[in-house]
Coordinates of C-alpha atoms and ligand atoms in Angstrom, one line a residue:
M323 CA -16.0 80.8 -13.3
E324 CA -19.6 81.4 -13.9
N325 CA -21.9 83.2 -11.5
T326 CA -24.6 81.1 -9.9
G327 CA -26.9 84.0 -9.7
K328 CA -27.4 83.4 -6.0
P329 CA -26.2 86.3 -3.8
R330 CA -23.1 85.2 -2.0
E331 CA -23.2 85.4 1.8
G332 CA -20.5 87.6 3.5
F333 CA -19.6 89.3 6.8
S334 CA -21.9 92.1 7.8
S335 CA -19.5 94.8 8.9
G336 CA -15.9 95.8 9.5
L337 CA -16.1 94.7 13.0
A338 CA -17.2 91.2 11.9
V339 CA -14.3 91.1 9.5
F340 CA -11.9 92.0 12.3
F341 CA -13.2 89.4 14.8
A342 CA -13.3 86.6 12.2
S343 CA -9.8 87.3 10.9
L344 CA -8.5 87.6 14.5
G345 CA -10.2 84.4 15.3
S346 CA -8.2 82.7 12.6
A347 CA -4.9 84.3 13.7
V348 CA -5.3 83.6 17.4
G349 CA -4.7 79.9 18.0
L350 CA -2.5 77.4 19.8
G351 CA 0.5 79.3 18.4
N352 CA -0.3 82.2 20.8
I353 CA -0.1 80.0 23.8
W354 CA 2.5 77.4 23.2
K355 CA 4.8 78.9 20.7
F356 CA 4.9 82.7 20.6
P357 CA 5.5 83.6 24.3
Y358 CA 8.2 81.0 24.7
L359 CA 10.0 81.9 21.5
T360 CA 9.9 85.5 22.6
G361 CA 11.2 84.8 26.1
S362 CA 14.0 82.5 25.0
N363 CA 15.2 84.6 22.1
G364 CA 15.9 88.0 23.4
G365 CA 12.4 89.2 24.6
G366 CA 11.8 92.7 23.3
A367 CA 14.6 92.3 20.7
F368 CA 12.7 89.2 19.2
L369 CA 9.5 91.2 19.1
F370 CA 11.3 93.9 17.2
V371 CA 12.5 91.4 14.6
Y372 CA 9.0 89.8 14.5
F373 CA 7.4 93.1 13.7
I374 CA 9.8 93.6 10.9
C375 CA 8.9 90.2 9.5
I376 CA 5.2 91.0 9.9
L377 CA 5.7 94.3 8.1
F378 CA 7.7 92.9 5.2
V379 CA 6.2 89.5 4.7
G380 CA 3.2 88.8 6.9
I381 CA 1.1 91.9 6.1
P382 CA 2.0 92.0 2.4
V383 CA 1.1 88.4 1.8
L384 CA -2.1 88.9 3.9
L385 CA -3.0 91.8 1.7
C386 CA -2.4 89.8 -1.4
E387 CA -4.7 87.1 -0.2
W388 CA -7.4 89.6 0.8
Y389 CA -7.0 91.3 -2.6
I390 CA -7.5 88.0 -4.4
G391 CA -10.5 87.0 -2.3
R392 CA -12.3 90.3 -2.3
R393 CA -11.7 91.1 -5.9
T394 CA -13.0 87.8 -7.1
R395 CA -15.5 86.8 -4.4
H396 CA -14.6 83.2 -4.9
N397 CA -13.2 80.4 -2.9
A398 CA -9.4 79.8 -2.8
I399 CA -9.3 77.8 -6.0
G400 CA -12.1 79.5 -7.9
A401 CA -10.4 82.9 -7.2
F402 CA -7.3 82.1 -9.2
E403 CA -9.4 80.6 -12.0
S404 CA -11.5 83.8 -12.0
L405 CA -8.4 86.0 -12.3
K406 CA -6.4 83.8 -14.7
P407 CA -8.9 81.4 -16.4
G408 CA -7.4 78.2 -17.6
S409 CA -3.9 78.8 -16.2
L410 CA -1.7 76.9 -13.8
W411 CA -2.2 79.5 -11.1
K412 CA -5.2 77.5 -10.0
G413 CA -2.5 75.2 -8.6
V414 CA -1.7 77.7 -5.9
G415 CA -5.3 77.6 -4.7
V416 CA -5.2 73.8 -4.8
M417 CA -2.0 73.9 -2.6
G418 CA -3.9 76.2 -0.2
V419 CA -6.8 73.8 0.1
L420 CA -4.5 70.8 0.5
S421 CA -2.5 72.5 3.2
A422 CA -5.8 73.4 5.0
Y423 CA -6.7 69.7 5.0
L424 CA -3.2 68.7 6.2
V425 CA -3.3 71.2 9.1
M426 CA -6.8 70.1 10.1
F427 CA -5.8 66.4 10.3
F428 CA -3.5 67.2 13.2
Y429 CA -5.0 70.4 14.6
T430 CA -8.3 68.7 15.3
C431 CA -6.3 66.1 17.3
V432 CA -4.6 68.7 19.4
A433 CA -7.9 70.7 19.8
G434 CA -9.4 67.4 21.1
W435 CA -6.8 67.3 23.8
V436 CA -7.6 70.9 24.7
Y437 CA -11.3 70.1 24.9
F438 CA -10.5 67.0 27.1
Y439 CA -8.4 69.1 29.5
C440 CA -11.0 71.8 29.5
F441 CA -13.6 69.2 30.5
K442 CA -11.2 67.8 33.2
A443 CA -10.5 71.3 34.5
L444 CA -14.1 72.2 34.6
T445 CA -14.9 69.1 36.6
G446 CA -12.1 69.9 39.0
A447 CA -9.9 66.9 38.1
F448 CA -6.7 68.9 38.5
A449 CA -7.2 69.9 42.1
S450 CA -3.8 69.3 43.8
I451 CA -2.6 66.9 41.1
S452 CA 0.9 65.5 41.2
A453 CA 3.7 65.8 38.6
E454 CA 3.4 62.0 37.9
S455 CA -0.4 62.1 37.4
V456 CA -0.1 65.0 35.0
E457 CA 2.5 63.1 33.0
G458 CA 0.3 60.0 33.2
L459 CA -2.7 61.9 31.9
F460 CA -0.9 63.4 29.0
G461 CA 0.5 59.9 28.2
E462 CA -3.0 58.6 28.1
V463 CA -4.1 61.5 25.8
I464 CA -1.3 60.8 23.3
G465 CA -1.8 57.0 23.5
V466 CA 1.5 56.0 25.0
G467 CA 1.9 52.2 25.0
T468 CA -1.2 51.6 22.8
A469 CA 0.8 49.8 20.1
G470 CA -0.7 46.3 19.6
Q471 CA -3.9 47.1 21.5
S472 CA -7.3 46.7 19.8
F473 CA -8.6 49.7 18.0
F474 CA -11.8 49.4 20.1
S475 CA -10.0 49.6 23.4
K476 CA -10.8 52.6 25.6
A477 CA -7.3 54.0 25.5
V478 CA -7.4 54.1 21.7
L479 CA -10.9 55.4 21.3
S480 CA -10.8 58.1 23.9
P481 CA -8.6 60.7 22.0
I482 CA -10.6 59.9 18.9
F483 CA -13.8 60.6 20.7
W484 CA -12.5 64.2 21.6
Q485 CA -11.3 64.8 18.1
F486 CA -14.8 64.0 16.9
I487 CA -16.4 66.3 19.4
V488 CA -14.2 69.1 18.0
L489 CA -15.3 68.3 14.5
C490 CA -18.9 68.3 15.5
V491 CA -18.6 71.7 17.1
V492 CA -16.6 73.2 14.2
G493 CA -18.9 71.5 11.7
F494 CA -22.0 72.8 13.4
G495 CA -20.6 76.3 13.4
I496 CA -19.7 76.2 9.8
S497 CA -23.0 74.7 8.7
M498 CA -24.7 77.7 10.3
G499 CA -23.2 79.9 7.6
V500 CA -20.7 82.7 7.2
R501 CA -22.8 85.2 9.1
G502 CA -24.9 83.0 11.3
G503 CA -21.9 80.7 12.2
I504 CA -18.4 82.2 11.8
E505 CA -19.4 85.8 12.4
R506 CA -21.6 85.1 15.3
I507 CA -19.2 82.7 17.0
T508 CA -16.0 84.8 16.6
K509 CA -17.8 87.9 17.7
T510 CA -18.8 86.2 20.9
L511 CA -15.7 84.1 21.6
M512 CA -12.9 86.6 20.9
P513 CA -14.0 89.2 23.5
L514 CA -14.7 86.4 26.0
L515 CA -11.2 85.0 25.3
F516 CA -9.8 88.4 26.0
V517 CA -11.6 88.7 29.3
L518 CA -10.5 85.2 30.4
I519 CA -6.9 85.9 29.6
V520 CA -6.9 89.2 31.6
I521 CA -8.4 87.3 34.6
C522 CA -5.5 84.8 34.4
D523 CA -3.1 87.7 34.0
I524 CA -4.3 89.4 37.1
R525 CA -3.8 86.2 39.2
A526 CA -0.4 85.4 37.7
L527 CA 0.9 88.9 38.1
T528 CA 0.0 89.1 41.8
L529 CA 1.9 85.9 42.6
P530 CA 5.1 86.3 44.6
G531 CA 8.1 86.2 42.3
A532 CA 6.1 87.2 39.2
G533 CA 8.7 89.7 38.3
E534 CA 11.0 87.0 37.0
G535 CA 8.4 85.8 34.5
I536 CA 7.9 89.4 33.3
R537 CA 11.7 89.8 32.9
F538 CA 11.8 86.5 31.0
L539 CA 9.3 87.7 28.5
F540 CA 10.2 91.4 28.0
H541 CA 14.0 91.8 28.7
I542 CA 15.7 93.2 25.6
D543 CA 18.7 91.4 24.4
F544 CA 19.8 92.0 20.9
S545 CA 22.8 89.6 21.2
R546 CA 20.3 86.7 21.0
I547 CA 19.2 87.7 17.5
T548 CA 21.0 85.3 15.2
P549 CA 20.0 84.5 11.6
S550 CA 18.3 81.3 12.6
V551 CA 16.3 83.2 15.3
A552 CA 15.3 85.8 12.7
L553 CA 14.2 82.9 10.4
S554 CA 12.0 81.4 13.1
A555 CA 10.4 84.9 13.6
L556 CA 9.6 84.9 9.9
G557 CA 8.1 81.4 10.0
L558 CA 6.1 82.4 13.0
A559 CA 4.8 85.6 11.3
F560 CA 3.5 83.4 8.5
F561 CA 1.9 80.8 10.7
K562 CA 0.4 83.4 13.0
L563 CA -1.5 85.2 10.3
S564 CA -2.8 81.9 8.9
L565 CA -1.2 82.5 5.5
A566 CA -1.0 80.3 2.4
M567 CA -3.8 78.0 3.4
G568 CA -6.5 79.6 1.3
I569 CA -8.0 81.0 4.6
M570 CA -7.4 84.7 4.0
I571 CA -8.5 84.4 0.4
T572 CA -11.7 82.7 1.4
Y573 CA -12.4 85.2 4.3
G574 CA -11.4 88.1 2.0
S575 CA -14.1 87.0 -0.4
Y576 CA -16.7 87.7 2.4
F577 CA -15.3 91.2 3.3
T578 CA -17.5 94.3 2.9
E579 CA -16.3 96.7 0.2
D580 CA -15.6 99.4 2.7
V581 CA -13.1 97.5 4.9
H582 CA -9.8 99.4 4.9
L583 CA -7.5 96.4 4.2
F584 CA -4.2 98.1 5.4
K585 CA -5.7 99.2 8.7
T586 CA -7.4 95.9 9.3
A587 CA -4.2 94.0 8.6
G588 CA -2.3 96.2 11.1
K589 CA -5.0 95.8 13.7
I590 CA -5.0 92.0 13.3
A591 CA -1.2 91.8 13.6
F592 CA -1.2 94.0 16.7
S593 CA -4.1 92.3 18.5
D594 CA -2.8 88.9 17.8
T595 CA 0.6 89.8 19.2
L596 CA -1.1 91.4 22.2
V597 CA -3.0 88.1 22.9
S598 CA 0.3 86.2 22.7
M599 CA 1.9 88.6 25.2
L600 CA -1.1 88.4 27.5
A601 CA -0.9 84.6 27.3
G602 CA 2.9 84.8 28.2
L603 CA 2.1 87.0 31.1
A604 CA -0.4 84.5 32.4
I605 CA 2.0 81.6 31.9
F606 CA 5.6 82.6 32.8
P607 CA 5.1 84.5 36.1
T608 CA 3.2 81.4 37.3
V609 CA 5.8 79.0 36.1
F610 CA 8.7 81.0 37.6
S611 CA 6.8 81.7 40.8
F612 CA 6.6 77.9 41.4
G613 CA 10.3 77.5 40.5
M614 CA 9.7 75.5 37.3
E615 CA 11.6 75.8 34.0
P616 CA 9.8 77.6 31.1
S617 CA 9.2 75.5 28.1
A618 CA 7.2 75.4 24.9
G619 CA 4.9 73.1 23.0
P620 CA 2.6 70.4 24.2
G621 CA 4.7 69.9 27.3
L622 CA 4.0 73.4 28.4
L623 CA 0.3 73.4 27.8
F624 CA -0.6 69.9 28.9
M625 CA 1.9 69.3 31.7
T626 CA 3.5 72.4 33.2
I627 CA 0.4 74.6 33.2
P628 CA -1.9 72.1 34.9
L629 CA 0.7 71.4 37.4
V630 CA 1.6 75.0 38.4
F631 CA -1.9 76.3 38.1
S632 CA -3.3 73.6 40.4
K633 CA -0.8 74.7 43.1
M634 CA -2.0 78.3 43.4
P635 CA -4.9 79.7 45.2
F636 CA -8.0 79.7 43.0
G637 CA -5.9 77.5 40.7
T638 CA -8.7 75.1 39.6
V639 CA -11.0 78.0 38.6
L640 CA -8.2 79.7 36.7
L641 CA -7.1 76.4 35.0
A642 CA -10.7 76.0 33.8
A643 CA -10.6 79.6 32.5
F644 CA -7.3 79.0 30.8
F645 CA -8.3 75.8 29.0
L646 CA -11.6 77.4 28.1
L647 CA -9.8 80.3 26.4
T648 CA -7.4 77.9 24.7
S649 CA -10.3 75.9 23.4
F650 CA -11.9 79.1 22.0
A651 CA -8.6 79.9 20.3
A652 CA -8.4 76.5 18.7
T653 CA -12.1 76.4 17.7
T654 CA -12.0 79.8 15.9
A655 CA -8.8 78.9 14.1
L656 CA -10.4 75.6 13.0
L657 CA -13.5 77.5 11.8
S658 CA -11.3 79.4 9.4
L659 CA -9.6 76.3 8.2
M660 CA -12.8 74.4 7.7
E661 CA -14.4 77.2 5.7
V662 CA -11.7 76.8 3.0
P663 CA -12.8 73.3 1.7
V664 CA -16.4 73.9 2.5
A665 CA -16.5 77.1 0.4
F666 CA -14.7 75.2 -2.4
W667 CA -17.0 72.2 -2.4
S668 CA -20.2 74.1 -2.1
E669 CA -19.4 76.7 -4.7
E670 CA -17.6 74.5 -7.3
F671 CA -19.9 71.5 -7.1
K672 CA -23.1 73.2 -6.2
M673 CA -23.3 71.2 -3.0
S674 CA -25.4 72.5 -0.2
R675 CA -23.3 74.1 2.6
K676 CA -24.6 71.5 5.1
K677 CA -23.7 68.6 2.9
A678 CA -20.3 70.0 2.1
T679 CA -19.6 70.5 5.8
F680 CA -20.8 67.0 6.7
M681 CA -18.7 65.4 4.0
N682 CA -15.6 67.4 4.9
C683 CA -15.9 66.7 8.7
L684 CA -16.3 63.0 8.0
F685 CA -13.2 63.0 5.7
I686 CA -11.1 65.0 8.1
G687 CA -12.2 62.8 11.0
L688 CA -11.3 59.6 9.2
V689 CA -7.9 60.7 8.0
G690 CA -7.3 62.7 11.3
I691 CA -7.5 59.4 13.2
T692 CA -4.2 58.5 11.7
A693 CA -2.7 61.6 13.3
T694 CA -4.3 61.0 16.6
L695 CA -3.0 57.4 16.7
S696 CA 0.6 58.3 15.8
V697 CA 1.6 61.0 18.2
D698 CA 4.0 58.9 20.2
S699 CA 6.2 56.2 18.8
S700 CA 4.5 53.7 21.1
S701 CA 1.0 54.7 19.9
L702 CA -1.1 52.3 17.9
L703 CA 0.1 53.6 14.5
G704 CA 3.3 55.1 15.9
G705 CA 5.5 52.6 14.0
I706 CA 4.3 53.6 10.6
K707 CA 6.7 56.2 8.9
L708 CA 6.2 58.4 5.9
F709 CA 9.5 59.9 4.8
G710 CA 10.8 59.3 8.3
D711 CA 7.9 60.9 10.1
G712 CA 4.8 59.4 11.8
F713 CA 1.5 60.5 10.3
F714 CA 1.0 63.4 12.8
D715 CA 4.5 64.9 12.1
F716 CA 4.2 64.2 8.4
Y717 CA 1.0 66.3 8.0
D718 CA 2.6 69.0 10.1
H719 CA 6.0 69.1 8.4
L720 CA 4.6 68.9 4.8
S721 CA 2.2 71.8 5.4
S722 CA 4.3 74.2 7.5
N723 CA 7.7 73.5 6.0
I724 CA 7.0 73.1 2.3
I725 CA 3.5 74.0 1.1
M726 CA 3.1 77.1 3.2
P727 CA 6.3 79.0 2.3
L728 CA 6.1 77.8 -1.3
G729 CA 2.4 78.9 -1.5
G730 CA 3.2 82.3 0.1
L731 CA 6.0 82.8 -2.4
L732 CA 3.8 82.0 -5.3
I733 CA 1.0 84.3 -4.0
A734 CA 3.5 87.2 -3.7
I735 CA 4.8 86.5 -7.2
F736 CA 1.3 86.3 -8.6
V737 CA 0.2 89.6 -7.2
G738 CA 3.6 91.3 -7.6
Y739 CA 4.3 90.2 -11.2
F740 CA 1.3 88.6 -12.8
S741 CA -1.5 91.0 -11.7
K742 CA -2.3 94.3 -13.2
K743 CA -0.9 97.1 -10.9
E744 CA -4.0 99.2 -11.5
D745 CA -6.3 96.4 -10.5
V746 CA -4.4 95.8 -7.3
A747 CA -4.3 99.5 -6.5
Y748 CA -8.0 99.9 -7.3
E749 CA -9.0 97.1 -4.9
L750 CA -6.6 98.1 -2.1
S751 CA -7.9 101.7 -2.3
N752 CA -11.5 100.5 -2.1
H753 CA -12.2 101.4 -5.8
G754 CA -10.3 104.6 -5.5
T755 CA -12.2 106.0 -2.6
L756 CA -9.3 105.9 -0.1
E757 CA -6.3 108.3 -0.2
N758 CA -3.7 105.6 0.5
G759 CA -1.4 105.9 -2.5
F760 CA 1.7 105.8 -0.3
Y761 CA 0.7 102.5 1.3
V762 CA -0.2 101.0 -2.1
R763 CA 3.2 102.0 -3.5
F764 CA 5.0 100.7 -0.5
F765 CA 3.1 97.4 -0.7
S766 CA 3.8 97.0 -4.5
F767 CA 7.5 97.4 -3.8
V768 CA 7.6 95.0 -0.9
I769 CA 5.6 92.4 -2.6
R770 CA 7.8 92.4 -5.7
Y771 CA 11.2 92.5 -4.1
V772 CA 11.3 92.0 -0.3
S773 CA 8.7 89.3 0.6
P774 CA 9.7 86.9 -2.2
A775 CA 13.4 87.2 -1.3
L776 CA 12.7 86.5 2.4
L777 CA 10.4 83.6 1.5
V778 CA 13.0 82.1 -0.8
I779 CA 15.5 82.2 2.1
I780 CA 13.0 80.3 4.4
L781 CA 12.4 77.7 1.7
L782 CA 16.1 77.1 1.0
N783 CA 16.7 76.8 4.7
T784 CA 14.0 74.3 5.2
I785 CA 15.1 72.2 2.2
G786 CA 18.6 72.3 3.7
I787 CA 20.3 74.1 0.8
I788 CA 21.4 77.0 3.1
S789 CA 21.7 76.8 6.8
F790 CA 22.5 79.3 9.6
Ligands
LIG1774 N1 -2.8 81.2 13.4 C1 -3.0 80.0 14.2 C2 -2.2 79.9 15.5 O1 -1.4 80.8 15.8 C3 -2.7 78.8 13.5 C4 -3.4 78.5 12.3 C5 -2.7 78.0 11.3 C6 -4.7 78.6 12.3 C7 -3.3 77.7 10.2 C8 -5.4 78.3 11.2 C9 -4.6 77.8 10.1 O2 -2.3 79.0 16.2

């Protein structure tokens, strides 16, 4: 890959690297997936298994991606080309970019719902709302019963409108550049998100009966740890750290030379888990305090939470805080996703960053509409199936079940078996300036033997060859 001669933009400091990477890791997963999975699968015992997965698969693959990015200082596809010119390894980069697109098609849709709820919460629309109206509102958002309606009807256009708002915000941030956009936004939003979550925690933990929610989240029950639970912890570790989507390669290419990659990876994994636990502590004590059943996914975020929060004192303010922090999480995750194709298009085709951003937003918006209009089977495009799934689920399943574990496996194999050991050690020790030989040796062992084995198990399980 030839050098354009223009100095490449990058993050300004280790702190910027930390916030940007954390901004990518923290997303909807922290709120609707992680706390519930923990609570319903053995609490502390699940966390223990999750940390093992993080240690043996998450962090090693994260380090591989950062190694590839920082060593080459190229986008996800260009990086492989630069390390192995003319080889098929470029395909792994292509898979990453493809999977970033697939995730954006549906993630922008869900982020749109979050923005919409945020707007509703800020305007006080949830004050003493009933269970039926929350359900009705969510039905509206996902387009229940819009099949057969005109594309231009309000019910069809409204979720698309919010998806476009999300794209405008993310596109604006990305067009401002790596430092002026991503760095500035994540440095502001991440600390704010933390403050908002702590405020929600204080309220939740002072509710009568909060103890039951804490118990749900943190009890330790090793009897719940079955092979399939361990497998979901592994998948979660992968999704949480935004791996195999070209993101960490692209971000790694903007890292300063002095960033201690091992320490940063540990800090990101720890802080991301902390945010999930704090989110769980805001959600479950409240849910239990009002005698509701804990759940996961969209139902939790868009129905249970508005309902229980609106019932408690200062609930409307807290609900606004909660949806605001969720929209920050979704936005910073999307910034990292959008950077993947924008870096690729602007570097490989010498397109200006603004033009690359505009074109990508337009493309994602146009294809993303198919996801937005196919969430429910009675939505406008809900009847169209690709391999048995509607568009929304198809994008989700193809990226998370197939491309991500396969991409992760190939990245581990690339670094473990097809990269020079000395090169990897040189980069991970910041050109020999760090005394971290033990970590490097541990990493080399894990990436050759442990991570690939575990990733093969995930893949075989998803394709249905083995099942637990
Ligand atoms: N890590 C994010 C989360 O937990 C999800 C994500 C996946 C973000 C892929 C970007 C890319 O929600």
